[in-house]
CSV table of C-alpha atoms and ligand atoms in Angstrom, one decimal:
chain,number,residue,atom,x,y,z
A,1,UNK,CA,-38.7,39.4,30.8
A,2,UNK,CA,-38.7,43.2,30.4
A,3,UNK,CA,-39.1,44.1,26.7
A,4,UNK,CA,-38.8,47.6,25.3
A,5,UNK,CA,-40.4,48.1,22.0
A,6,UNK,CA,-39.2,50.9,19.8
A,7,UNK,CA,-42.2,51.8,17.6
A,8,UNK,CA,-45.9,51.7,18.1
A,9,UNK,CA,-47.1,50.3,14.7
A,10,UNK,CA,-48.4,47.0,13.6
A,11,UNK,CA,-45.5,44.8,14.7
A,12,UNK,CA,-45.2,46.5,18.0
A,13,UNK,CA,-48.9,45.9,18.6
A,14,UNK,CA,-48.9,42.3,17.4
A,15,UNK,CA,-45.8,41.1,19.2
A,16,UNK,CA,-46.0,43.3,22.2
A,17,UNK,CA,-49.6,42.3,22.8
A,18,UNK,CA,-48.7,38.6,22.7
A,19,UNK,CA,-45.7,39.0,24.9
A,20,UNK,CA,-47.8,40.9,27.4
A,21,UNK,CA,-50.4,38.2,27.4
A,22,UNK,CA,-47.6,35.7,28.0
A,23,UNK,CA,-46.6,37.5,31.2
A,24,UNK,CA,-43.7,39.7,30.1
A,25,UNK,CA,-43.5,43.3,31.0
A,26,UNK,CA,-43.6,45.5,27.9
A,27,UNK,CA,-42.8,49.2,27.5
A,28,UNK,CA,-44.1,50.7,24.2
A,29,UNK,CA,-41.9,53.6,23.1
A,30,UNK,CA,-43.0,55.9,20.3
A,31,UNK,CA,-42.6,59.3,18.9
A,32,UNK,CA,-46.3,59.7,19.4
A,33,UNK,CA,-47.1,59.6,23.1
A,34,UNK,CA,-50.8,59.0,22.3
A,35,UNK,CA,-50.1,55.9,20.2
A,36,UNK,CA,-47.7,54.5,22.9
A,37,UNK,CA,-50.3,55.2,25.6
A,38,UNK,CA,-53.1,53.6,23.6
A,39,UNK,CA,-51.1,50.4,23.1
A,40,UNK,CA,-50.1,50.3,26.8
A,41,UNK,CA,-53.6,50.8,28.0
A,42,UNK,CA,-55.0,48.1,25.7
A,43,UNK,CA,-52.4,45.6,26.9
A,44,UNK,CA,-52.1,46.7,30.5
A,45,UNK,CA,-48.4,47.7,30.0
A,46,UNK,CA,-46.3,50.8,30.1
A,47,UNK,CA,-45.8,53.7,27.6
A,48,UNK,CA,-42.8,56.0,27.1
A,49,UNK,CA,-40.5,57.6,24.7
A,50,UNK,CA,-38.2,55.9,22.1
A,51,UNK,CA,-35.4,56.4,24.6
A,52,UNK,CA,-37.4,54.8,27.4
A,53,UNK,CA,-38.0,51.8,25.3
A,54,UNK,CA,-34.3,51.5,24.4
A,55,UNK,CA,-33.3,51.5,28.0
A,56,UNK,CA,-36.2,49.5,29.5
A,57,UNK,CA,-35.6,45.9,28.5
A,58,UNK,CA,-33.8,42.7,28.9
A,59,UNK,CA,-34.6,42.8,25.2
A,60,UNK,CA,-35.5,45.5,22.7
A,61,UNK,CA,-37.7,45.0,19.7
A,62,UNK,CA,-36.8,47.4,17.0
A,63,UNK,CA,-40.1,47.9,15.1
A,64,UNK,CA,-39.5,50.8,12.8
A,65,UNK,CA,-39.4,51.3,9.0
A,66,UNK,CA,-35.8,50.6,8.1
A,67,UNK,CA,-35.5,54.1,6.6
A,68,UNK,CA,-36.1,55.5,10.1
A,69,UNK,CA,-33.7,53.3,12.0
A,70,UNK,CA,-30.4,55.2,11.4
A,71,UNK,CA,-32.0,58.5,12.4
A,72,UNK,CA,-33.6,57.1,15.5
A,73,UNK,CA,-30.5,55.2,16.7
A,74,UNK,CA,-28.3,58.2,16.0
A,75,UNK,CA,-30.6,60.4,18.0
A,76,UNK,CA,-30.6,58.0,20.9
A,77,UNK,CA,-26.8,57.6,20.8
A,78,UNK,CA,-26.0,61.2,20.0
A,79,UNK,CA,-26.9,62.3,23.5
A,80,UNK,CA,-26.0,59.2,25.4
A,81,UNK,CA,-28.9,56.9,24.7
A,82,UNK,CA,-28.5,53.3,25.7
A,83,UNK,CA,-29.6,51.8,22.4
A,84,UNK,CA,-26.3,52.8,20.8
A,85,UNK,CA,-24.0,51.8,23.7
A,86,UNK,CA,-21.9,49.0,22.5
A,87,UNK,CA,-23.1,45.7,23.8
A,88,UNK,CA,-25.7,47.3,25.9
A,89,UNK,CA,-28.9,46.0,24.3
A,90,UNK,CA,-30.3,43.4,22.1
A,91,UNK,CA,-32.0,44.8,19.1
A,92,UNK,CA,-34.4,42.7,17.0
A,93,UNK,CA,-35.0,44.5,13.8
A,94,UNK,CA,-38.0,43.6,11.6
A,95,UNK,CA,-38.2,45.0,8.1
A,96,UNK,CA,-40.0,44.8,4.8
A,97,UNK,CA,-38.1,43.7,1.8
A,98,UNK,CA,-37.2,47.0,0.1
A,99,UNK,CA,-33.6,46.7,-0.9
A,100,UNK,CA,-31.5,49.7,0.0
A,101,UNK,CA,-27.8,50.1,-0.5
A,102,UNK,CA,-26.7,47.8,2.3
A,103,UNK,CA,-28.6,45.0,0.7
A,104,UNK,CA,-27.2,45.5,-2.7
A,105,UNK,CA,-23.8,45.3,-1.2
A,106,UNK,CA,-24.8,42.1,0.6
A,107,UNK,CA,-24.5,43.5,4.2
A,108,UNK,CA,-28.1,43.3,5.3
A,109,UNK,CA,-30.0,45.5,7.7
A,110,UNK,CA,-29.3,43.5,10.8
A,111,UNK,CA,-25.5,43.5,10.3
A,112,UNK,CA,-25.6,47.2,9.4
A,113,UNK,CA,-27.4,48.0,12.7
A,114,UNK,CA,-25.1,45.7,14.7
A,115,UNK,CA,-22.0,47.4,13.3
A,116,UNK,CA,-23.4,50.8,13.9
A,117,UNK,CA,-24.5,50.2,17.5
A,118,UNK,CA,-22.4,47.4,18.9
A,119,UNK,CA,-25.7,45.9,20.1
A,120,UNK,CA,-26.1,42.1,20.2
A,121,UNK,CA,-28.6,42.0,17.3
A,122,UNK,CA,-30.8,39.0,16.6
A,123,UNK,CA,-32.6,39.0,13.3
A,124,UNK,CA,-36.1,37.7,13.9
A,125,UNK,CA,-39.8,38.0,13.1
A,126,UNK,CA,-39.2,39.5,9.6
A,127,UNK,CA,-40.5,36.7,7.3
A,128,UNK,CA,-44.2,36.9,8.1
A,129,UNK,CA,-46.8,39.7,8.5
A,130,UNK,CA,-48.2,40.9,11.8
A,131,UNK,CA,-51.5,39.0,11.1
A,132,UNK,CA,-49.6,35.8,11.7
A,133,UNK,CA,-48.1,36.8,15.0
A,134,UNK,CA,-51.6,37.8,16.2
A,135,UNK,CA,-53.0,34.2,15.6
A,136,UNK,CA,-53.6,32.2,18.8
A,137,UNK,CA,-51.4,30.3,18.3
A,138,UNK,CA,-49.5,31.1,15.1
A,139,UNK,CA,-50.0,27.6,13.7
A,140,UNK,CA,-51.2,26.1,10.5
A,141,UNK,CA,-52.0,22.6,9.2
A,142,UNK,CA,-48.2,22.0,9.1
A,143,UNK,CA,-47.8,22.9,12.8
A,144,UNK,CA,-46.5,25.9,14.7
A,145,UNK,CA,-44.7,28.5,12.7
A,146,UNK,CA,-40.9,28.3,12.7
A,147,UNK,CA,-39.2,31.6,13.3
A,148,UNK,CA,-35.7,31.8,11.7
A,149,UNK,CA,-33.2,33.5,14.0
A,150,UNK,CA,-29.8,34.9,13.0
A,151,UNK,CA,-27.4,36.2,15.6
A,152,UNK,CA,-23.8,36.0,16.9
A,153,UNK,CA,-24.4,36.2,20.7
A,154,UNK,CA,-25.6,32.9,22.2
A,155,UNK,CA,-27.3,34.5,25.2
A,156,UNK,CA,-29.2,37.0,23.0
A,157,UNK,CA,-30.2,34.1,20.7
A,158,UNK,CA,-31.5,32.1,23.6
A,159,UNK,CA,-33.4,35.1,24.9
A,160,UNK,CA,-35.1,35.6,21.6
A,161,UNK,CA,-35.8,31.9,21.3
A,162,UNK,CA,-37.7,32.2,24.6
A,163,UNK,CA,-39.8,35.0,23.1
A,164,UNK,CA,-40.5,32.9,20.0
A,165,UNK,CA,-41.7,30.0,22.2
A,166,UNK,CA,-43.8,32.3,24.2
A,167,UNK,CA,-45.7,33.2,21.0
A,168,UNK,CA,-46.4,29.5,20.5
A,169,UNK,CA,-43.8,29.3,17.7
A,170,UNK,CA,-40.6,27.3,17.2
A,171,UNK,CA,-37.2,29.0,17.2
A,172,UNK,CA,-35.1,28.0,14.2
A,173,UNK,CA,-31.5,29.2,14.5
A,174,UNK,CA,-30.1,29.5,11.0
A,175,UNK,CA,-26.7,31.0,11.6
A,176,UNK,CA,-24.8,34.1,12.5
A,177,UNK,CA,-25.6,37.7,11.7
A,178,UNK,CA,-23.6,37.3,8.5
A,179,UNK,CA,-26.6,35.2,7.3
A,180,UNK,CA,-29.2,37.7,8.1
A,181,UNK,CA,-29.0,39.3,4.7
A,182,UNK,CA,-30.1,35.9,3.2
A,183,UNK,CA,-33.1,35.9,5.6
A,184,UNK,CA,-34.0,39.5,4.5
A,185,UNK,CA,-33.7,38.6,0.8
A,186,UNK,CA,-35.7,35.4,1.4
A,187,UNK,CA,-38.4,37.5,2.9
A,188,UNK,CA,-38.5,39.7,-0.1
A,189,UNK,CA,-38.6,36.7,-2.4
A,190,UNK,CA,-41.4,35.1,-0.4
A,191,UNK,CA,-43.5,38.2,-0.3
A,192,UNK,CA,-43.1,38.5,-4.1
A,193,UNK,CA,-44.4,34.9,-4.5
A,194,UNK,CA,-47.3,35.3,-2.2
A,195,UNK,CA,-48.4,38.6,-3.8
A,196,UNK,CA,-48.2,37.1,-7.3
A,197,UNK,CA,-50.5,34.3,-6.3
A,198,UNK,CA,-47.8,31.5,-6.0
A,199,UNK,CA,-47.4,29.1,-3.1
A,200,UNK,CA,-43.8,29.2,-1.9
A,201,UNK,CA,-44.3,25.7,-0.5
A,202,UNK,CA,-44.4,24.3,-4.1
A,203,UNK,CA,-40.7,25.1,-4.3
A,204,UNK,CA,-39.8,22.9,-1.4
A,205,UNK,CA,-39.9,19.2,-1.8
A,206,UNK,CA,-38.9,17.1,1.2
A,207,UNK,CA,-35.3,16.8,2.1
A,208,UNK,CA,-35.1,13.1,1.1
A,209,UNK,CA,-36.2,14.0,-2.4
A,210,UNK,CA,-33.4,16.5,-2.9
A,211,UNK,CA,-30.7,14.5,-1.3
A,212,UNK,CA,-31.6,11.1,-2.8
A,213,UNK,CA,-33.8,11.6,-5.8
A,214,UNK,CA,-35.7,8.7,-7.2
A,215,UNK,CA,-34.0,7.9,-10.5
A,216,UNK,CA,-36.5,5.1,-11.2
B,1,LIG,N1,-46.3,44.7,9.6
B,1,LIG,C1,-45.8,43.6,9.1
B,1,LIG,O1,-46.6,42.7,8.7
B,1,LIG,C2,-44.3,43.4,9.1
B,1,LIG,C3,-43.8,42.1,8.9
B,1,LIG,C4,-42.5,41.9,8.9
B,1,LIG,C5,-41.6,42.9,9.1
B,1,LIG,N2,-42.1,44.2,9.3
B,1,LIG,C6,-41.2,45.3,9.5
B,1,LIG,O2,-41.3,45.7,10.9
B,1,LIG,C7,-41.0,47.1,11.0
B,1,LIG,C8,-42.3,47.8,11.6
B,1,LIG,O3,-43.4,47.5,10.7
B,1,LIG,P1,-44.8,48.0,11.1
B,1,LIG,O4,-45.7,47.2,10.2
B,1,LIG,O5,-45.0,47.8,12.6
B,1,LIG,O6,-44.8,49.5,10.7
B,1,LIG,P2,-45.9,50.6,11.1
B,1,LIG,O7,-47.2,50.0,11.5
B,1,LIG,O8,-45.8,51.6,9.9
B,1,LIG,O9,-45.2,51.3,12.3
B,1,LIG,C9,-44.0,52.0,12.2
B,1,LIG,C10,-43.6,52.6,13.5
B,1,LIG,O10,-42.4,53.4,13.3
B,1,LIG,C11,-42.6,54.7,13.7
B,1,LIG,N3,-41.8,55.6,12.9
B,1,LIG,C12,-41.7,55.7,11.6
B,1,LIG,N4,-40.8,56.6,11.3
B,1,LIG,C13,-40.3,57.1,12.4
B,1,LIG,C14,-39.2,58.0,12.7
B,1,LIG,N5,-38.6,58.7,11.8
B,1,LIG,N6,-38.9,58.2,14.0
B,1,LIG,C15,-39.5,57.5,15.0
B,1,LIG,N7,-40.5,56.6,14.8
B,1,LIG,C16,-40.9,56.4,13.5
B,1,LIG,C17,-44.1,55.0,13.5
B,1,LIG,O11,-44.4,56.1,14.3
B,1,LIG,P3,-45.8,56.9,14.0
B,1,LIG,O12,-46.9,56.0,14.4
B,1,LIG,O13,-45.6,58.1,14.8
B,1,LIG,O14,-45.8,57.2,12.5
B,1,LIG,C18,-44.7,53.7,14.0
B,1,LIG,O15,-44.7,53.7,15.4
B,1,LIG,C19,-40.7,47.6,9.6
B,1,LIG,O16,-39.3,47.6,9.4
B,1,LIG,C20,-41.4,46.5,8.7
B,1,LIG,O17,-40.7,46.4,7.5
B,1,LIG,C21,-43.4,44.4,9.3
């Protein structure tokens, strides 16, 4: 698969490197040509501009701080860039759990980006830090990491599911893009727990226990 990556930071490095190792063709696109070139050289892949990345792929990973997304997409679309062409690209936003206006209103970042661009957005890879995606494979005692996916386009979802499997993870479709805001909020919640020293797994008894509690 051809994968354009918009951004040259930690997520671009972690995911792009793994996809390159899995045999995909990756183009790293950044505002810094040096950083894009460094990633490309290290992984044996290509480097280019943000616009090059938006137009390169069968899939596009959007790996920018959320605050930068609107400006970058507007710049790409304002002069004919493919990232903003309705239906032209699949954008896979990743974000940290700051809660700007779209969140407070319940829309979510992924839905906002889809509405703004017409792209077949799939929400993915947001709930764990880049260190996990760099693991070979991303697996723990419980097994391979499951990657929740939200999206409305079946073909785009399947394409992202392939990319999840190629990391050694398990795709976990959890609904349409209207549910992506829950995923974003869950990530914020999880990070809060981890950073305050709590294990989120302690919140999650087995399904049998919550559906048929022992009243003994
Ligand atoms: N890292 C994680 O563990 C993690 C986990 C889950 C989700 N996420 C989310 O994934 C996204 C990327 O995170 P990251 O850790 O990869 O971030 P990062 O290491 O800070 O990299 C951000 C990238 O965005 C570029 N950028 C920033 N502002 C820009 C602008 N105005 N125009 C063009 N490019 C701009 C940066 O370019 P320069 O290098 O030129 O500054 C850099 O290439 C974020 O939304 C984050 O919340 C991250």
